[in-house]
Coordinates of N, CA, C and O in Angstrom, one line a residue:
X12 N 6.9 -4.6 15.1 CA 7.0 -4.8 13.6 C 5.7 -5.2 13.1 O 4.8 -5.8 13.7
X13 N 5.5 -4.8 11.8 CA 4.1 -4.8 11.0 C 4.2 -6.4 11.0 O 3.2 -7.0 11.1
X14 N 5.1 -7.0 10.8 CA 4.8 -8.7 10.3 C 4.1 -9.3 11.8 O 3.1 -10.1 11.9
X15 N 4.7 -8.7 12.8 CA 4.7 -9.6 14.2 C 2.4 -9.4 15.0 O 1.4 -9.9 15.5
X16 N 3.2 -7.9 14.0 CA 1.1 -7.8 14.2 C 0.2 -8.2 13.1 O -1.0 -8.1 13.4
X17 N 0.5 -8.8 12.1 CA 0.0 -9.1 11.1 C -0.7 -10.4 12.1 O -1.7 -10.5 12.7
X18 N 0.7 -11.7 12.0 CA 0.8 -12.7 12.6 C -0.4 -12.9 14.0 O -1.2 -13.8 13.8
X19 N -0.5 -12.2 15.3 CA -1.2 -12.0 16.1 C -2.9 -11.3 15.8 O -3.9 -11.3 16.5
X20 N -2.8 -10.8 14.4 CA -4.4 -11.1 13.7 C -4.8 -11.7 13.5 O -6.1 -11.6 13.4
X21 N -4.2 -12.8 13.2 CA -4.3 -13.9 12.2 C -4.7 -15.2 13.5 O -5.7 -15.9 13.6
X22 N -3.5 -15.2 14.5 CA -4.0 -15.8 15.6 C -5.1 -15.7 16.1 O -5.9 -16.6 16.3
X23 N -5.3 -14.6 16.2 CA -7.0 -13.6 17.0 C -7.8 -13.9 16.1 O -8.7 -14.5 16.6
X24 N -7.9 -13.8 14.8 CA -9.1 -14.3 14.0 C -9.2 -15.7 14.0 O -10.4 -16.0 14.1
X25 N -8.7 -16.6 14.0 CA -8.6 -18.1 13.5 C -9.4 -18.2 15.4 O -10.5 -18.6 15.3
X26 N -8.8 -17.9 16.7 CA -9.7 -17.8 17.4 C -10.7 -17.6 17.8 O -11.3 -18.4 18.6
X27 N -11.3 -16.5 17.2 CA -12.5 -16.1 17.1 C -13.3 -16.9 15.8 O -14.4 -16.6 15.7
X28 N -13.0 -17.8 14.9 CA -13.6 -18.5 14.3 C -13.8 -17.2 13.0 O -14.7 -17.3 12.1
X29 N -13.1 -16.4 13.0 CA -13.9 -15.2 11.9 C -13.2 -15.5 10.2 O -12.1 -15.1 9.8
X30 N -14.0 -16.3 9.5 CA -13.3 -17.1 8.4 C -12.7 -15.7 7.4 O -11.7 -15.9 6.7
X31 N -13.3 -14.8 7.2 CA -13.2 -13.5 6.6 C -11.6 -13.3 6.8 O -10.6 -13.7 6.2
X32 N -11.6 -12.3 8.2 CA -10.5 -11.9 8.4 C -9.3 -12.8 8.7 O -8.2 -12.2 8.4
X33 N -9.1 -14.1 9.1 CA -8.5 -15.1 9.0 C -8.0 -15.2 7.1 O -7.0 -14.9 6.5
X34 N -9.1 -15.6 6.7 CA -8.3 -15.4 5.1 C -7.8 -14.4 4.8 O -6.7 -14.5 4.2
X35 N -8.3 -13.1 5.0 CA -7.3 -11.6 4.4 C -6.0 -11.8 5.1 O -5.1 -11.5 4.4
X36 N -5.5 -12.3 6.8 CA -4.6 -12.1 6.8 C -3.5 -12.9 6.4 O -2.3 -12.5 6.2
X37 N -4.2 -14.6 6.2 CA -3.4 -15.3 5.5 C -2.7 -14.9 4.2 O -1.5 -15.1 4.0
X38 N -4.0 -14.1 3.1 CA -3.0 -13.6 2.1 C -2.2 -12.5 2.3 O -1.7 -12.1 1.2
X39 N -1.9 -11.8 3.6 CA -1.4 -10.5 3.5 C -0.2 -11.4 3.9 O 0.8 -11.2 3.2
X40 N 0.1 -12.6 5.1 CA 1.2 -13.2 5.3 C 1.8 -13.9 4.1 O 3.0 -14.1 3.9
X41 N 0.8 -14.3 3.3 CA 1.8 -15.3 1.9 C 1.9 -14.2 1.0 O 2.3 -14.7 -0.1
X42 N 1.9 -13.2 0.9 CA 2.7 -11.9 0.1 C 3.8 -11.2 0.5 O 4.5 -10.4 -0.1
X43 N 3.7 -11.7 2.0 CA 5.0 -11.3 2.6 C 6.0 -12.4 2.2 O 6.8 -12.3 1.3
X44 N 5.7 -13.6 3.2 CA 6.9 -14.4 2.5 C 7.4 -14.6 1.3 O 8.6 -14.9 1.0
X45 N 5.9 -14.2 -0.1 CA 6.8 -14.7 -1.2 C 7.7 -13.3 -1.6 O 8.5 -13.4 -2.6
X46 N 7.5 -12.3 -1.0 CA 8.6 -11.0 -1.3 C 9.9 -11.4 -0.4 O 11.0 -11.1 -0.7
X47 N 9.7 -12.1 0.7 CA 10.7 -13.1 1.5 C 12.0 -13.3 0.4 O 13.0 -12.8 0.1
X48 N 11.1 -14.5 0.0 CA 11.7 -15.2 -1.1 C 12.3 -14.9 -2.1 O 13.2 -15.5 -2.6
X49 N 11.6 -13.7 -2.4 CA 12.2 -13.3 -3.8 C 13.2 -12.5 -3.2 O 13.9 -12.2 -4.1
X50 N 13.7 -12.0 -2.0 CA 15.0 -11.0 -1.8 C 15.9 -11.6 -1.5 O 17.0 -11.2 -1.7
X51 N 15.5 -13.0 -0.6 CA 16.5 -13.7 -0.2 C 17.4 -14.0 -1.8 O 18.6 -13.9 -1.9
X52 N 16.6 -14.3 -2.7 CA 17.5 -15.1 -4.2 C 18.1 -13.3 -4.6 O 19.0 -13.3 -5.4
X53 N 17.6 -12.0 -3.9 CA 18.6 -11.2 -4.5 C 19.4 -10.5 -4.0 O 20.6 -10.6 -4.5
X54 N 19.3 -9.7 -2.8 CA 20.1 -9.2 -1.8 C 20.2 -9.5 -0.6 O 21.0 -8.9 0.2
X55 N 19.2 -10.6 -0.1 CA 19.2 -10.6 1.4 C 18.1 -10.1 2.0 O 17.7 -10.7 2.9
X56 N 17.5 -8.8 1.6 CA 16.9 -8.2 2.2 C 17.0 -7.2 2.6 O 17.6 -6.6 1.8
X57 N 16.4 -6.2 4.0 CA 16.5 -4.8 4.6 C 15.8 -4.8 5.0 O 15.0 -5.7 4.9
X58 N 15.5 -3.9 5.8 CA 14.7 -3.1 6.4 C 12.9 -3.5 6.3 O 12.0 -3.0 5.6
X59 N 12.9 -4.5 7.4 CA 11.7 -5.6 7.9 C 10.3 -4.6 7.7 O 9.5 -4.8 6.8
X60 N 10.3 -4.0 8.1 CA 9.1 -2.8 8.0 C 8.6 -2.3 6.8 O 7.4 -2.4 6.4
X61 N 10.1 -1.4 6.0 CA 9.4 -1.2 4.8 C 9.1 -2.0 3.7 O 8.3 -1.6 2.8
X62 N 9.6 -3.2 3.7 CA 9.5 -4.4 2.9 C 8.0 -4.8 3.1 O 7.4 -4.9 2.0
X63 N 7.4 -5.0 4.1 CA 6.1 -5.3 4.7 C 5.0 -4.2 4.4 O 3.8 -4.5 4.3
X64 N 5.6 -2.4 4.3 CA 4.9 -2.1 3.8 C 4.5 -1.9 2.4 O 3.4 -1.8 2.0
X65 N 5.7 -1.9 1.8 CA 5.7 -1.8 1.0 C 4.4 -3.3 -0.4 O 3.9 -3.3 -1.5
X66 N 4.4 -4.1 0.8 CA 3.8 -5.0 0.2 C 2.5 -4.7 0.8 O 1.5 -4.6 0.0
X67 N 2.4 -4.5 1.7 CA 0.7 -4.0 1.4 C -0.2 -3.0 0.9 O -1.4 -2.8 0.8
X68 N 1.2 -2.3 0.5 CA 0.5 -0.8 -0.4 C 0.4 -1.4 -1.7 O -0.4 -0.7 -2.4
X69 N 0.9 -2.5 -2.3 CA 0.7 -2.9 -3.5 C -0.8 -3.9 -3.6 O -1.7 -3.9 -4.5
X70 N -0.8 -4.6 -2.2 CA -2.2 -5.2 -2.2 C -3.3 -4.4 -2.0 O -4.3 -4.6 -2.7
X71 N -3.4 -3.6 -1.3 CA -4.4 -2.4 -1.3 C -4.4 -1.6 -2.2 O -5.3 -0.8 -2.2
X72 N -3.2 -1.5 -3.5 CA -4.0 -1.0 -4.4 C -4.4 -2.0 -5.5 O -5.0 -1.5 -6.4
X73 N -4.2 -3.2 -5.6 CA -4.9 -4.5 -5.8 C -6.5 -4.2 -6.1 O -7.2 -4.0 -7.0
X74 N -6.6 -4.2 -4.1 CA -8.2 -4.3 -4.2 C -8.7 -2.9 -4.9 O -9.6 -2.6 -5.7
X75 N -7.8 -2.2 -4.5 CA -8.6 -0.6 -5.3 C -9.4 -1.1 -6.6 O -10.5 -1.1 -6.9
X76 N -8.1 -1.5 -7.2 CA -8.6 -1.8 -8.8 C -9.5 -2.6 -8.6 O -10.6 -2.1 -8.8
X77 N -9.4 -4.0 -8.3 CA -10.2 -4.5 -8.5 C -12.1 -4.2 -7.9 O -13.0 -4.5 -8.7
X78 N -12.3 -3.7 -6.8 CA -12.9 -2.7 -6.6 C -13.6 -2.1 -7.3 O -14.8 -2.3 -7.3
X79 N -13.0 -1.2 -8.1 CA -13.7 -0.5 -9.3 C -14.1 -1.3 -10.5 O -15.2 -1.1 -11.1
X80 N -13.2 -2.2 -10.7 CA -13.5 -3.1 -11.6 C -14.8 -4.1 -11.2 O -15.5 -4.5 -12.1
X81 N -15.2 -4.3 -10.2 CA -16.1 -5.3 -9.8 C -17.4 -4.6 -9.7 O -18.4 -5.2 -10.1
X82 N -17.5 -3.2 -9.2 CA -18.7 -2.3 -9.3 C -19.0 -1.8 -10.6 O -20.1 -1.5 -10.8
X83 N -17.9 -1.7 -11.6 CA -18.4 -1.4 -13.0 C -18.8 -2.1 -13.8 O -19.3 -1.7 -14.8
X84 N -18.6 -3.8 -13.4 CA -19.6 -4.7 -13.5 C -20.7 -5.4 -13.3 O -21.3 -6.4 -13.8
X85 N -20.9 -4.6 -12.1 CA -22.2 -5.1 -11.2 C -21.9 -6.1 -10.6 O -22.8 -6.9 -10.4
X86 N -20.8 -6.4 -10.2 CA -20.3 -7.6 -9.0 C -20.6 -7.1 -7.7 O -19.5 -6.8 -7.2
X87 N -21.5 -6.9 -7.0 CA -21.4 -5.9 -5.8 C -21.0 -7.3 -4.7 O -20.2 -7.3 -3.8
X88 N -21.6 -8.1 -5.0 CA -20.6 -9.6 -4.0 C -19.3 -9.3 -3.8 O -18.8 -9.0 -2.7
X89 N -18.6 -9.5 -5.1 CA -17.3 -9.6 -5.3 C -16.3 -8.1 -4.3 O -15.3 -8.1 -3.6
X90 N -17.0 -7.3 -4.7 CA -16.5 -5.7 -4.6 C -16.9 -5.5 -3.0 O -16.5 -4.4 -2.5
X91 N -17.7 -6.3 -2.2 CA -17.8 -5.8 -0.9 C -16.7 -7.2 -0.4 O -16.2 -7.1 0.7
X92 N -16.3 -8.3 -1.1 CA -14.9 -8.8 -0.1 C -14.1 -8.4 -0.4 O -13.1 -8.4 0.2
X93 N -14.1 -7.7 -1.8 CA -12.5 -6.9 -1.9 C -12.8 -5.5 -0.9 O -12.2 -5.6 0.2
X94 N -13.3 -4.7 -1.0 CA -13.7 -4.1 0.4 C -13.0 -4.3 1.7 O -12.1 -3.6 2.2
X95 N -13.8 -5.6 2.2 CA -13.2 -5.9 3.5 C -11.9 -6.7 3.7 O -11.6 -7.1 4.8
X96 N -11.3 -6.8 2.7 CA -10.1 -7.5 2.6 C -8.8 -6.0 2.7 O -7.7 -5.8 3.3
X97 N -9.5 -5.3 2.0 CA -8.9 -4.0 1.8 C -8.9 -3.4 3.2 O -7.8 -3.1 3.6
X98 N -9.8 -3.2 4.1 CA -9.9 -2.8 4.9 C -9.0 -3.6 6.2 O -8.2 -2.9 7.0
X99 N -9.2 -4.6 6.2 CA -7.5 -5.2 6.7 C -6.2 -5.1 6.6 O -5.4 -5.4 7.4
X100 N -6.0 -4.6 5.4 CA -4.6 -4.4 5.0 C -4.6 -2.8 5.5 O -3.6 -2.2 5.9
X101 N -5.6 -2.2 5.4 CA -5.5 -0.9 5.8 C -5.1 -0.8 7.1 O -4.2 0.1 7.2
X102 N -5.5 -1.4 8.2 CA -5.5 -1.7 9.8 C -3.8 -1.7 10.2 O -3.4 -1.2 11.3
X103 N -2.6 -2.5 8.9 CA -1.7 -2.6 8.9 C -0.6 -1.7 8.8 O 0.5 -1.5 9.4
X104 N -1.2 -0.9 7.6 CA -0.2 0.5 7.3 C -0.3 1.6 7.9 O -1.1 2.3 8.6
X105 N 0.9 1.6 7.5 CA 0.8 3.2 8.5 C -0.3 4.2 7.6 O -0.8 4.1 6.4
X106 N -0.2 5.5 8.9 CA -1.0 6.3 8.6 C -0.6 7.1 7.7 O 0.5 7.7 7.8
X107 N -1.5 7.1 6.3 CA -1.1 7.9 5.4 C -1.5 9.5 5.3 O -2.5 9.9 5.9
X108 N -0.9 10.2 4.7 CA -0.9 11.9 5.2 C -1.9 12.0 3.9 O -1.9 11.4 2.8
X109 N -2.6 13.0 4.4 CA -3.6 13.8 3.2 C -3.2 14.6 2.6 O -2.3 15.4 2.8
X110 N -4.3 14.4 1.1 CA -3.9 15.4 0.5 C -3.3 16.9 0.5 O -2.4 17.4 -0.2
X111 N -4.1 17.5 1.4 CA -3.5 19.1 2.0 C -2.0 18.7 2.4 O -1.2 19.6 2.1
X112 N -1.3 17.7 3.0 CA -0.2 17.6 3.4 C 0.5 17.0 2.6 O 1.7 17.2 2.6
X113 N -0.1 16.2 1.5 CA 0.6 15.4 0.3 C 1.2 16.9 -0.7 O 2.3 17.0 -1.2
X114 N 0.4 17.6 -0.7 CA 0.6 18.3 -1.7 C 1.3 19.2 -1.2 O 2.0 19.6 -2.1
X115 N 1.8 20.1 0.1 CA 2.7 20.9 0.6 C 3.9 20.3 0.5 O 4.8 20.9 0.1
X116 N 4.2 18.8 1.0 CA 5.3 17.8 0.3 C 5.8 18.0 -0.7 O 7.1 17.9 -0.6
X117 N 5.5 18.4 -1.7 CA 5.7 18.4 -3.2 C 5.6 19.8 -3.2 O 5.9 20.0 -4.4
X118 N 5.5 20.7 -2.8 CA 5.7 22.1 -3.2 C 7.1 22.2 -2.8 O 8.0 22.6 -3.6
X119 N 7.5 21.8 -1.2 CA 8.5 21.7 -0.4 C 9.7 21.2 -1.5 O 10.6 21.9 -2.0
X120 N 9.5 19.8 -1.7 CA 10.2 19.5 -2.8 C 10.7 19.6 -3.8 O 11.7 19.1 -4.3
X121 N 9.3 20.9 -4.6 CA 9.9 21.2 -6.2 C 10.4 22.2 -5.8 O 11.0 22.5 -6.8
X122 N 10.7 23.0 -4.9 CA 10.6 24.1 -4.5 C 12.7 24.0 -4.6 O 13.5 24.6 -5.2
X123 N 12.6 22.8 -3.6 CA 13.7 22.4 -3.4 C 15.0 21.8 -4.8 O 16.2 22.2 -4.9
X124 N 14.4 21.1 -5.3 CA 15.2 21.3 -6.6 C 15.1 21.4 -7.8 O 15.5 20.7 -8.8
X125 N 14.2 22.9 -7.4 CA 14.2 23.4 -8.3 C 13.0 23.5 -9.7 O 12.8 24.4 -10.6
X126 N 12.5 22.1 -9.6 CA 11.4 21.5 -10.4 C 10.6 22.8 -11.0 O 10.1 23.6 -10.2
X127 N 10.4 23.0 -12.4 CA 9.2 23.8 -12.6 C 8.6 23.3 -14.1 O 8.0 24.2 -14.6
X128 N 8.7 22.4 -14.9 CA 8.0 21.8 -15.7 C 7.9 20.0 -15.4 O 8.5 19.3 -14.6
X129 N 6.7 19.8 -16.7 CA 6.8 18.1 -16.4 C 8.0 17.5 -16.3 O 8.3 16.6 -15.5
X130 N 8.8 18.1 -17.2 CA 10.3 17.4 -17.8 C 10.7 16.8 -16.0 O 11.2 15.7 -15.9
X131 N 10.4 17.5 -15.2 CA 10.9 17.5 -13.9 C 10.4 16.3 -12.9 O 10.9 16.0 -11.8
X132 N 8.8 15.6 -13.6 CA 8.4 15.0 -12.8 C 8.7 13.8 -12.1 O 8.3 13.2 -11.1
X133 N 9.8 13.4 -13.1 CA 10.3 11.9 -12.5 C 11.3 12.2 -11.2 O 11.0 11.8 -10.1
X134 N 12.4 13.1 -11.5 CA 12.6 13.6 -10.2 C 12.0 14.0 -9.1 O 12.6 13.6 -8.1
X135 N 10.7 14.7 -8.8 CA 9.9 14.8 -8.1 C 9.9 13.3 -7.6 O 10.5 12.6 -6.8
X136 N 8.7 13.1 -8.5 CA 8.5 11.6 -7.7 C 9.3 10.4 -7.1 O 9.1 9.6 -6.3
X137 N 10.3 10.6 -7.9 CA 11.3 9.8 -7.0 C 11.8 9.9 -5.8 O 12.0 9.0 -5.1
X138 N 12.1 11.6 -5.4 CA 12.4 12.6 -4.2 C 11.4 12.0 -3.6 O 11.7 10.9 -3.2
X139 N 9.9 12.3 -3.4 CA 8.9 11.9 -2.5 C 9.0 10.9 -2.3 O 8.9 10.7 -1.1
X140 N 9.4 9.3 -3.2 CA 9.1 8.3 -2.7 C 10.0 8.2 -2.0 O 9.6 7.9 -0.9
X141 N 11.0 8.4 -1.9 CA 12.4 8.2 -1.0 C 12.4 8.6 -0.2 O 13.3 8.2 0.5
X142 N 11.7 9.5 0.3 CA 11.2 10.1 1.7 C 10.0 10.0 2.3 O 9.9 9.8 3.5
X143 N 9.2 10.1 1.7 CA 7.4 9.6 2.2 C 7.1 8.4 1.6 O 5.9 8.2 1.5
X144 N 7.6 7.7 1.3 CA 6.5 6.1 -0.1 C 5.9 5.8 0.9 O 4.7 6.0 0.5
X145 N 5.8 5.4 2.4 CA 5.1 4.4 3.4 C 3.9 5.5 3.8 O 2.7 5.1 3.9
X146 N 4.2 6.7 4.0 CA 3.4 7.6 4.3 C 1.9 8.3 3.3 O 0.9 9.0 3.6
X147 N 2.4 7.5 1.7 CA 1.9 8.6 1.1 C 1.5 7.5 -0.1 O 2.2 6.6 -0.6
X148 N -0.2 7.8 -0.3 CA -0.4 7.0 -1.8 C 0.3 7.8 -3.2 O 0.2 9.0 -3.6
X149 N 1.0 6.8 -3.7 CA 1.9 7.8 -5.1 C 1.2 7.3 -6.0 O 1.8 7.0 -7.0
X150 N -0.2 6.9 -6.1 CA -0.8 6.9 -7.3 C -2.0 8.6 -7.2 O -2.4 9.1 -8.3
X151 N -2.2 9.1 -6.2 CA -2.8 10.3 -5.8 C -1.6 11.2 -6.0 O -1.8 12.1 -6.8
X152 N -0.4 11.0 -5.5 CA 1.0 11.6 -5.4 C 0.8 11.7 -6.6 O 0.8 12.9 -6.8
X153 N 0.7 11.2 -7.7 CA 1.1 11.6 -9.2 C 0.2 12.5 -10.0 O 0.6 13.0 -11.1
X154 N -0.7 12.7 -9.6 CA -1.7 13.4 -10.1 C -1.5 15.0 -9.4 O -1.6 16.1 -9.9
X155 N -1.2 14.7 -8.2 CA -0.8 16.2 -7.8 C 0.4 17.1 -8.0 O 0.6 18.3 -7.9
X156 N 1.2 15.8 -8.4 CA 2.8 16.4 -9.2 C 2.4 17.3 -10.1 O 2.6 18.5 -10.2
X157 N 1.6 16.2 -10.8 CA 1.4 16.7 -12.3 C 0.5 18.0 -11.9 O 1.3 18.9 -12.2
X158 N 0.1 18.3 -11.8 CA -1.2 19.7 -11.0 C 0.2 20.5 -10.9 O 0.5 21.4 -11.8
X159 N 0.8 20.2 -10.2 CA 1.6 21.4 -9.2 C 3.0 21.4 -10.6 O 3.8 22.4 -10.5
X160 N 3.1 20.7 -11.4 CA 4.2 21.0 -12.2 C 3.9 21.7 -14.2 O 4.6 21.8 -15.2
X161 N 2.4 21.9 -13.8 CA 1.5 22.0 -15.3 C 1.7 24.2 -15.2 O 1.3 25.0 -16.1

């Protein structure tokens, strides 16, 4: 499980004294629990993995933003620990498919029901996430919809 290797990072770094990666993984664990938290008050929960990934695809696109945001201010301090914080959470997710494969997805798909204007894109993307979300950035995924549905 992604939590159980999270956890054993975090051990491994706090041993090695590495104050960096010790904090990235601390916050990648207190974003888990507090998604914990918030399912327990609604359904209980599911499915340990995607819940876990699902949260680090949201922190990793976190740092994205912020990222861009820190270099278009000349924070280059700021923007190389978002960087390496990013780069930890990356260590976690699964492997995401490229573009040449993101986009055969979505041909596969519109292909499939049918899709041939925008009007169609929310369908699309809903289809993808429901079958690739862990596999696949859907902020790139949306841009190629829209390509493939123009």
């Amino acid at each position: 499980m992604i939590r159980d290797s999270v956890k054993a990072a975090q051990i491994e770094a706090m041993k090695a004294k590495d104050k960096d990666r010790t904090a990235a993984t601390r916050a990648i664990l207190a974003k888990i629990k507090d998604k914990d938290i918030e399912l327990r008050t609604k359904d209980g929960g599911g499915d340990d993995d995607a819940m876990v990934t699902d949260v680090l695809q949201k922190m990793a696109k976190q740092r994205r933003e912020s990222i861009s945001m820190y270099e278009e201010g000349g924070r280059t301090e700021l923007a190389e620990q978002e960087k390496y914080e990013l780069s930890v959470i990356e260590e976690f997710l699964p492997a995401q498919l490229s573009e040449e494969e993101t986009a055969a997805l979505i041909d596969g798909i519109k292909a499939e029901l049918g899709a041939s204007d925008m009007k169609d894109m929310g369908r699309v993307m809903g289809e993808l996430k429901k079958r690739h979300g862990s596999e696949i950035d859907m902020g790139k995924a949306s841009s190629l919809v829209k390509a493939a549905l123009s």
